Short mmCIF file of N, CA and C in Angstrom, two decimals:
data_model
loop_
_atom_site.label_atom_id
_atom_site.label_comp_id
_atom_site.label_asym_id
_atom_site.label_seq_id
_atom_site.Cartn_x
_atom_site.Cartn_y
_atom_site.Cartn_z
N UNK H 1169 18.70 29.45 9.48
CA UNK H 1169 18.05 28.16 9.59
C UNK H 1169 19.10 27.16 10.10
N UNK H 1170 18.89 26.02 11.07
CA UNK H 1170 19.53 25.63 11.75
C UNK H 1170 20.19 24.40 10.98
N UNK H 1171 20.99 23.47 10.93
CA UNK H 1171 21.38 22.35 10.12
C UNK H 1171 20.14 21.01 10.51
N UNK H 1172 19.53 21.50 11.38
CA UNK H 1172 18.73 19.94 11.98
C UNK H 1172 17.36 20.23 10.94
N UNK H 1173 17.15 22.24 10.92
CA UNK H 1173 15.64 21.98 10.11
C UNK H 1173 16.05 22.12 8.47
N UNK H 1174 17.36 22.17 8.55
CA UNK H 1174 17.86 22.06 6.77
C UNK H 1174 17.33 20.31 6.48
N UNK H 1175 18.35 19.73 7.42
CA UNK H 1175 18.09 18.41 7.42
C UNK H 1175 16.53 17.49 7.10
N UNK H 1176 16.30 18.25 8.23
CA UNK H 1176 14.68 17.37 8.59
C UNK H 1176 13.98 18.10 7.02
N UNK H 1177 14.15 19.15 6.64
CA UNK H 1177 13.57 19.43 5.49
C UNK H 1177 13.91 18.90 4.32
N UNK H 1178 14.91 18.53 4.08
CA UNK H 1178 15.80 17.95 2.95
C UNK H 1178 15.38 16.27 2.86
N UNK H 1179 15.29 15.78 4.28
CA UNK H 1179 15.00 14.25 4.38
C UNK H 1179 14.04 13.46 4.38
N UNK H 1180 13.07 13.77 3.60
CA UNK H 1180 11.67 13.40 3.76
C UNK H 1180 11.64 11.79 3.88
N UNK H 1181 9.95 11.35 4.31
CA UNK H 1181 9.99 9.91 4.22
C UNK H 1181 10.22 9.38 3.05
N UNK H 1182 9.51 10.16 1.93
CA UNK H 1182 9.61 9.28 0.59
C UNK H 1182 11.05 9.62 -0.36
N UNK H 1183 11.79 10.68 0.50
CA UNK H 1183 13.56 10.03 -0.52
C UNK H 1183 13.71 8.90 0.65
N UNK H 1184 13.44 8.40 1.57
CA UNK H 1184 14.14 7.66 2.28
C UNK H 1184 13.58 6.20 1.95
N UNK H 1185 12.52 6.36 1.02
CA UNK H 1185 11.71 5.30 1.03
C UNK H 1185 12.43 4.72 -0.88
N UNK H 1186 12.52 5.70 -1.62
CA UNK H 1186 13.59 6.13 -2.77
C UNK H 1186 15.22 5.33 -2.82
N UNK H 1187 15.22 5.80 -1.44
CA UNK H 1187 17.04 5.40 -1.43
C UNK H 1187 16.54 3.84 -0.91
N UNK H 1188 15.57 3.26 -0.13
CA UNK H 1188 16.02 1.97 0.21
C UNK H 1188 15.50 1.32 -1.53
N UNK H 1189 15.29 1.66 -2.22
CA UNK H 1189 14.34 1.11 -3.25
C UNK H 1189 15.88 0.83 -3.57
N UNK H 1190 16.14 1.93 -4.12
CA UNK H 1190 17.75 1.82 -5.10
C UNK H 1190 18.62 1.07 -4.13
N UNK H 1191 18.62 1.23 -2.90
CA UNK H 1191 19.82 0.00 -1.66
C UNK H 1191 18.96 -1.45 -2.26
N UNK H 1192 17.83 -1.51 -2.40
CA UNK H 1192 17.57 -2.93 -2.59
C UNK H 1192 17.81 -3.77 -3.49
N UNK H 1193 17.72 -2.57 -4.95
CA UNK H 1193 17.61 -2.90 -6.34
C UNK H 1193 19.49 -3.11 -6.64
N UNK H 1194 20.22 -2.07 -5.96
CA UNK H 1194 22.11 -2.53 -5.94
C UNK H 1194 22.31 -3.77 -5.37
N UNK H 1195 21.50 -4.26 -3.80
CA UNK H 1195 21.93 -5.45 -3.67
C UNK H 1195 21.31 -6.59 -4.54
N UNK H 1196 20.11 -6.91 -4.59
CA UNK H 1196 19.55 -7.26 -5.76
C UNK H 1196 20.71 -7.73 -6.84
N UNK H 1197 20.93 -6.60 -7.62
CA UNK H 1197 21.85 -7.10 -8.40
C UNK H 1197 23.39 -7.70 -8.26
N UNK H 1198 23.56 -7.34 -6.75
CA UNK H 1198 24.74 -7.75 -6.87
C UNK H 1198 25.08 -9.19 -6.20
N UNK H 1199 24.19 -10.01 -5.85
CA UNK H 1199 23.64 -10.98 -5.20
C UNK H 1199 24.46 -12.26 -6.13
N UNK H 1200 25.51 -12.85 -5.82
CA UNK H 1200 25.99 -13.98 -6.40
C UNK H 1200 26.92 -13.64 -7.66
N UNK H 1201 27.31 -11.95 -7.92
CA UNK H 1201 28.70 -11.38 -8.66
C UNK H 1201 29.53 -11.49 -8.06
N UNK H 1202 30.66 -11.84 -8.67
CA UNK H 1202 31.75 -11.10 -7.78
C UNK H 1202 32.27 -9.80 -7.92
N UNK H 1203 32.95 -9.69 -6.88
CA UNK H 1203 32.80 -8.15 -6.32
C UNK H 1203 33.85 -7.44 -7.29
N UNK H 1204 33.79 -6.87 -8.48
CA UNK H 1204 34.49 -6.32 -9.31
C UNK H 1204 33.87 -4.62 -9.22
N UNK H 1205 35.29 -3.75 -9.70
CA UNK H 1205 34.54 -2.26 -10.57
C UNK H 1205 33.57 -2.35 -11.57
N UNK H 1206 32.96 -3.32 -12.08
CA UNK H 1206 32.11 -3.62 -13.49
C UNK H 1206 31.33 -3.73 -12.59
N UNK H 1207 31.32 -4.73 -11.50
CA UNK H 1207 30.05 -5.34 -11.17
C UNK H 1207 29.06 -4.42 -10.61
N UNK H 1208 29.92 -3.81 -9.92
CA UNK H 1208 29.75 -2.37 -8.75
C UNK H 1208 28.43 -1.59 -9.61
N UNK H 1209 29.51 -1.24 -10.52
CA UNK H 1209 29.03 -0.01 -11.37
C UNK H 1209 27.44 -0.80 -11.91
N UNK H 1210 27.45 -1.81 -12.95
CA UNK H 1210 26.69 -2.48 -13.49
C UNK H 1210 24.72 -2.67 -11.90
N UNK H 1211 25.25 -3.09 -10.92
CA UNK H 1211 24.72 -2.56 -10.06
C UNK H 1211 23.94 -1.58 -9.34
N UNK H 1212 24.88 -0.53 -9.33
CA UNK H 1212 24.37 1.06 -9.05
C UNK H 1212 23.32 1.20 -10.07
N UNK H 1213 23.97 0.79 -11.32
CA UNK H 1213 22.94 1.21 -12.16
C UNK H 1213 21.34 0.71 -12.03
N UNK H 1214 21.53 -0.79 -11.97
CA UNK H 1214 20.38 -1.49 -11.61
C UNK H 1214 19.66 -0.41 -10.17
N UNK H 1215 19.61 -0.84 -9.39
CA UNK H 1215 19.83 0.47 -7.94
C UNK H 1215 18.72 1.65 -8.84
N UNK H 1216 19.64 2.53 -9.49
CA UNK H 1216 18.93 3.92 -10.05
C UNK H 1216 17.95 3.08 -10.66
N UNK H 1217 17.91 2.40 -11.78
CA UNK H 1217 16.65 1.91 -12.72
C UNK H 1217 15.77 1.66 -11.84
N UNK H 1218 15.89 0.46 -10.79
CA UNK H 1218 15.02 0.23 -9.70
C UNK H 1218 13.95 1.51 -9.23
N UNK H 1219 14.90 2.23 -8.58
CA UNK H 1219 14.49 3.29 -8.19
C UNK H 1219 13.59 4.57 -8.76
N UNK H 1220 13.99 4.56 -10.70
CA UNK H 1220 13.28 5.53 -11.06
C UNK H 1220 11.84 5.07 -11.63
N UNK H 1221 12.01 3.63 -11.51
CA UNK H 1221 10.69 2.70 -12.08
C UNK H 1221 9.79 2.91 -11.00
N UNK H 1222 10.02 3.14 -9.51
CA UNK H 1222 9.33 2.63 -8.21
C UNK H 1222 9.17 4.16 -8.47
N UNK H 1223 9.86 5.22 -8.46
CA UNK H 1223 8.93 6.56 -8.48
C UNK H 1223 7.92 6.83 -9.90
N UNK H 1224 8.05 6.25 -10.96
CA UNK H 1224 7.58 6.45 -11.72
C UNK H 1224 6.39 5.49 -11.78
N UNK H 1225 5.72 4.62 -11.35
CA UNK H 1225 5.02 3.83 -10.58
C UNK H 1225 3.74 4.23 -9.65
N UNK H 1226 4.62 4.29 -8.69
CA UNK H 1226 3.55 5.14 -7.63
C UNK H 1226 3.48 6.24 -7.96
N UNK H 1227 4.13 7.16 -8.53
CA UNK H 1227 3.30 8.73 -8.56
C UNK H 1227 2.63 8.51 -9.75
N UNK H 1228 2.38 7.55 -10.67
CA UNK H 1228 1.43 7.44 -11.21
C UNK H 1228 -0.25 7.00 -11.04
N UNK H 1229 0.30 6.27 -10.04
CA UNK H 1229 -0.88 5.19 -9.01
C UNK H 1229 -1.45 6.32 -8.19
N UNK H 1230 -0.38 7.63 -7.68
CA UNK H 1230 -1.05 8.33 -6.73
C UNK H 1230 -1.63 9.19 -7.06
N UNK H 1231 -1.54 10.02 -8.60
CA UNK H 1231 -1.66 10.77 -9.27
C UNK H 1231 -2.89 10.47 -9.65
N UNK H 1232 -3.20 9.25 -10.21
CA UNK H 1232 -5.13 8.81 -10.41
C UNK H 1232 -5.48 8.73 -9.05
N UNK H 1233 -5.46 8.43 -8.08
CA UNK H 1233 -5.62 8.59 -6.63
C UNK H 1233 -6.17 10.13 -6.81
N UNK H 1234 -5.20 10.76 -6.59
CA UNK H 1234 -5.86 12.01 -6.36
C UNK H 1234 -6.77 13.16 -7.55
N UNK H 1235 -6.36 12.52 -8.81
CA UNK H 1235 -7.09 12.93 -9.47
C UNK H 1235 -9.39 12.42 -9.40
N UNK H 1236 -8.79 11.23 -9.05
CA UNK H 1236 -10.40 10.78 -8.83
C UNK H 1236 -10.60 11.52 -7.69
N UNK H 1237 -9.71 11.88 -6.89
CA UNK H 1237 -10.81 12.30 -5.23
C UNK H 1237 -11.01 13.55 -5.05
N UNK H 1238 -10.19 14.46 -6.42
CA UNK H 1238 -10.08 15.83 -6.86
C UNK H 1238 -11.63 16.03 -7.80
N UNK H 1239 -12.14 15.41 -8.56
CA UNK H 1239 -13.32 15.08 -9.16
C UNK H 1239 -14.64 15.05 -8.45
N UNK H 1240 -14.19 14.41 -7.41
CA UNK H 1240 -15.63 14.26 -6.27
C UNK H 1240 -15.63 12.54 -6.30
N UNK H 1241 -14.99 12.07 -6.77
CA UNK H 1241 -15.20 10.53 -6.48
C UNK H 1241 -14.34 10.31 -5.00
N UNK H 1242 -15.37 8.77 -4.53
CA UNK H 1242 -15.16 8.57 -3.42
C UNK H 1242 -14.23 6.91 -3.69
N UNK H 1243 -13.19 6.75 -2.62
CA UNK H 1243 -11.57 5.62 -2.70
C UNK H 1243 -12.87 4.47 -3.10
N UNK H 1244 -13.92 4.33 -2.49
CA UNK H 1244 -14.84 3.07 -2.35
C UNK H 1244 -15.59 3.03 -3.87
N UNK H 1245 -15.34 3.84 -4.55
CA UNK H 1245 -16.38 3.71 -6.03
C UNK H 1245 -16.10 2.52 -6.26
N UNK H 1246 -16.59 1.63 -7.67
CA UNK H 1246 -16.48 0.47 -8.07
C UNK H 1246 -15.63 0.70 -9.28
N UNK H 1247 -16.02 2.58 -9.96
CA UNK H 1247 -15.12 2.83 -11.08
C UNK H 1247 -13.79 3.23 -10.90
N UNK H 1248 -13.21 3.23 -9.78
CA UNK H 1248 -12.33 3.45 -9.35
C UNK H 1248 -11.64 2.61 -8.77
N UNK H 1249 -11.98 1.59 -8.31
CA UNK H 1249 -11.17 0.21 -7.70
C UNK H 1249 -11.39 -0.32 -9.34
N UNK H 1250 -11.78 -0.46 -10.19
CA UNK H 1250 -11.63 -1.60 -11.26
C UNK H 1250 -10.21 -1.12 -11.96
N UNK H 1251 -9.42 -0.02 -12.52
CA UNK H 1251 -8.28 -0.46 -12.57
C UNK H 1251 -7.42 -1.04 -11.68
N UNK H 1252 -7.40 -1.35 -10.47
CA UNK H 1252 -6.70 -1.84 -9.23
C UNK H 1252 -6.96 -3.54 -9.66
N UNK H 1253 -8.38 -3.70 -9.92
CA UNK H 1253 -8.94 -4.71 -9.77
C UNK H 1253 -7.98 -5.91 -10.84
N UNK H 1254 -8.22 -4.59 -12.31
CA UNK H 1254 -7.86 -4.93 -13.21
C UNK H 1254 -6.22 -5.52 -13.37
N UNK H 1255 -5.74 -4.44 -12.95
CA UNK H 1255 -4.15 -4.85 -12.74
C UNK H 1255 -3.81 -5.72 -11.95
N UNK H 1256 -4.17 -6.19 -10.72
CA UNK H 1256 -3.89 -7.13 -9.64
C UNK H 1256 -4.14 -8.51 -10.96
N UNK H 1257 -5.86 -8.54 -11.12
CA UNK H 1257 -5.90 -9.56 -11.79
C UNK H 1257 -4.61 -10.20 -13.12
N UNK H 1258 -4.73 -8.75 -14.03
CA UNK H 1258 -3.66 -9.62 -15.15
C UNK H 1258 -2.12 -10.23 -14.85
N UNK H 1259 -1.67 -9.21 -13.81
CA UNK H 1259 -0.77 -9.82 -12.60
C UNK H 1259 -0.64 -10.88 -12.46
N UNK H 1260 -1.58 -11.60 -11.75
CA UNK H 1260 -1.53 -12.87 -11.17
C UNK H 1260 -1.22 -13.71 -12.10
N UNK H 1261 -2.38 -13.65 -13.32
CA UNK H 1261 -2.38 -14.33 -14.96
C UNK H 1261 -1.12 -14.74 -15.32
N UNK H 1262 -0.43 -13.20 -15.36
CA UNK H 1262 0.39 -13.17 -15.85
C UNK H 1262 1.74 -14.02 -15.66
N UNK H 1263 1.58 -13.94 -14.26
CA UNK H 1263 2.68 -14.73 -12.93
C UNK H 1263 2.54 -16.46 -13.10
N UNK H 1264 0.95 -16.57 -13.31
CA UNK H 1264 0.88 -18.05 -13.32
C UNK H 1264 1.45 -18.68 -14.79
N UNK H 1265 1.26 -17.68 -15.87
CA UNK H 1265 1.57 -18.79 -17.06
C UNK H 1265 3.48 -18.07 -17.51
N UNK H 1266 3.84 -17.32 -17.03
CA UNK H 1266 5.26 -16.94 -17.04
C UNK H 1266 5.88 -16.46 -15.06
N UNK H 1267 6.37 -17.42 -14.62
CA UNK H 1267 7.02 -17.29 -13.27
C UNK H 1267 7.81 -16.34 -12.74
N UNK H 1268 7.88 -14.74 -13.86
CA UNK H 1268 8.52 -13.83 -13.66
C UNK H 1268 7.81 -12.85 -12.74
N UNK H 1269 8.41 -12.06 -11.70
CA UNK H 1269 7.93 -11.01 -11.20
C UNK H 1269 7.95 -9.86 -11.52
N UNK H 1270 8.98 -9.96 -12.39
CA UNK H 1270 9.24 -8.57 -13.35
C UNK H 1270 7.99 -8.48 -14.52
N UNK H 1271 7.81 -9.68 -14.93
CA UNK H 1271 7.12 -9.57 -16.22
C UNK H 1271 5.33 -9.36 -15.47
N UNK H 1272 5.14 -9.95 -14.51
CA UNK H 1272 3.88 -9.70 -13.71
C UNK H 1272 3.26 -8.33 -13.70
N UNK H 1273 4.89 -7.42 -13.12
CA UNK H 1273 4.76 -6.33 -12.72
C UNK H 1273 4.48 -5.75 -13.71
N UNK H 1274 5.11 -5.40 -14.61
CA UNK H 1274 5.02 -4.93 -16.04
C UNK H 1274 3.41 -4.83 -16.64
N UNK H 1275 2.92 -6.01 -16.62
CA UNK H 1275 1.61 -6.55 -16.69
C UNK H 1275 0.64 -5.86 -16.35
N UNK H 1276 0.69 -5.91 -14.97
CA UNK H 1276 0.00 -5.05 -14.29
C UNK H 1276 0.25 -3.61 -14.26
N UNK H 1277 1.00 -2.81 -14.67
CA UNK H 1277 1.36 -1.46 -14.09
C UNK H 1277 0.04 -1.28 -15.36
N UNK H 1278 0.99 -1.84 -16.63
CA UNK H 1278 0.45 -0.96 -18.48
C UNK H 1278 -1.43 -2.12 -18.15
N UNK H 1279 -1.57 -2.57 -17.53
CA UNK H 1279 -3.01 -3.00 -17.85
C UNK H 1279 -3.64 -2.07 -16.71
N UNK H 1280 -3.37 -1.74 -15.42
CA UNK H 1280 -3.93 -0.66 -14.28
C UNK H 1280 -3.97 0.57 -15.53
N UNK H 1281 -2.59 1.33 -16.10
CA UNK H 1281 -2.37 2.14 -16.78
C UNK H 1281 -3.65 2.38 -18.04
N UNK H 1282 -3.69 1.58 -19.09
CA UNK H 1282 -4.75 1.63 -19.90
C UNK H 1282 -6.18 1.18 -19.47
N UNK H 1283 -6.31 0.69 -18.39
CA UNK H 1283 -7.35 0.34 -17.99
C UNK H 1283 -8.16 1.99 -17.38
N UNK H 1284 -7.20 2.77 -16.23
CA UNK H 1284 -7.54 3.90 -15.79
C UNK H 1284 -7.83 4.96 -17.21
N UNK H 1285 -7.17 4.80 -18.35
CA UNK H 1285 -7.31 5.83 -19.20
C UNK H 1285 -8.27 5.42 -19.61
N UNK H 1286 -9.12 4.72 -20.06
CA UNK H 1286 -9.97 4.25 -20.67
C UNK H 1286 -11.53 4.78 -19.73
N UNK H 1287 -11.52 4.46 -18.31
CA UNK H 1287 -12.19 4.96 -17.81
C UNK H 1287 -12.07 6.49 -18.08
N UNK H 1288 -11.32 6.85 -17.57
CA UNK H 1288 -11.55 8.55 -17.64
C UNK H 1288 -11.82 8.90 -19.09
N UNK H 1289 -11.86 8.31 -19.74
CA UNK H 1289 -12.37 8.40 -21.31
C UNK H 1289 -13.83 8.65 -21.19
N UNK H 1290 -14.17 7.38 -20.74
CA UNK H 1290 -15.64 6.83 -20.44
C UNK H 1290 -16.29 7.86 -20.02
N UNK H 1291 -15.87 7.98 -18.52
CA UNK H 1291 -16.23 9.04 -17.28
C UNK H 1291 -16.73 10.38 -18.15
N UNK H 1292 -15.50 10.68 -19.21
CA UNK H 1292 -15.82 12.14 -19.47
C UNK H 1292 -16.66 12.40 -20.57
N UNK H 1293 -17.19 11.19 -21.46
CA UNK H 1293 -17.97 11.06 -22.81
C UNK H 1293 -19.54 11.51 -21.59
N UNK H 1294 -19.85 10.23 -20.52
CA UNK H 1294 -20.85 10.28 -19.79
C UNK H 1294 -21.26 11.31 -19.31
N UNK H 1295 -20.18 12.15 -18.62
CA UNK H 1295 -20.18 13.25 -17.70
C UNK H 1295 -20.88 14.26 -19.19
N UNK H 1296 -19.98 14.62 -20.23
CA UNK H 1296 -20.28 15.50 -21.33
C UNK H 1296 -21.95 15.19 -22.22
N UNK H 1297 -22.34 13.84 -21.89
CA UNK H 1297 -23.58 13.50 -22.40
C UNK H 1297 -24.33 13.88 -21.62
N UNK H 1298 -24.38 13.92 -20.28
CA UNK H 1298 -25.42 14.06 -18.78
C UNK H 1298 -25.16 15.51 -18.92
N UNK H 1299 -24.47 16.33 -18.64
CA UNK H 1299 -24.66 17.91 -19.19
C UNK H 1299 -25.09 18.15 -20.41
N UNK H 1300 -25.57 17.48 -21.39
CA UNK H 1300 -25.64 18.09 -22.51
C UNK H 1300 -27.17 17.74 -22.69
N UNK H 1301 -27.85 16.99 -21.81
CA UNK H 1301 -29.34 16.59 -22.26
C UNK H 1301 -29.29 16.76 -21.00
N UNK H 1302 -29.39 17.38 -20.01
CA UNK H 1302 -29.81 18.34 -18.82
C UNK H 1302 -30.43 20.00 -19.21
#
């Protein structure tokens, strides 16, 4: 195997999309430190946290994604956009009465998060009632 298809195999879009997360989240933090070994380090770290929050995030977001379209539901349902709906909304809420983006985010991930479980709760009481008086 050649070094270009090691490469091209090894380099996908989404580590590349991974590494700018963590390049953003190091500069991010290092934005108005001075440039010390503490700061560095203290940094990187921020960087990784960044980074394992943004994968832990979306492959959660993508993971109900594909679990609904694995089911037979279609991206356009209404039960399926309302955690989206849901999270955007407490988001905003959240943003307007505390000016944090962190705390927004937060907001929104665990209200999308319990909002989607709750449906598939729902979904599967309904689904188990409609087979059972069929």
């Amino acid at each position: 195997m050649s070094l270009q298809h090691r490469l091209r195999e090894w380099f996908r879009p989404w580590y590349a999309l991974v590494f700018a997360v963590f390049v953003a989240g190091t500069a991010w933090s290092l934005r108005g430190q001075p440039l010390g070994l503490s700061s560095i380090l203290i940094a990187v770290t921020g960087g990784l946290l960044g980074a394992v929050v943004f994968q832990f995030t979306v492959g959660s977001v993508w993971a109900y994604i594909v679990e609904y379209a694995n089911a037979g539901g279609s991206w356009t349902d209404g039960p399926f956009l309302a955690p989206f709906t849901i999270g955007i909304a407490t988001g905003a809420v959240t943003y307007v009465y505390d000016a944090s983006v962190g705390a927004a985010a937060w907001a929104a991930f665990w209200s999308f998060a319990v909002s989607a479980a709750a449906l598939a709760v729902i979904a599967q009481f309904y689904a188990g009632y409609r087979e059972s008086s069929a």
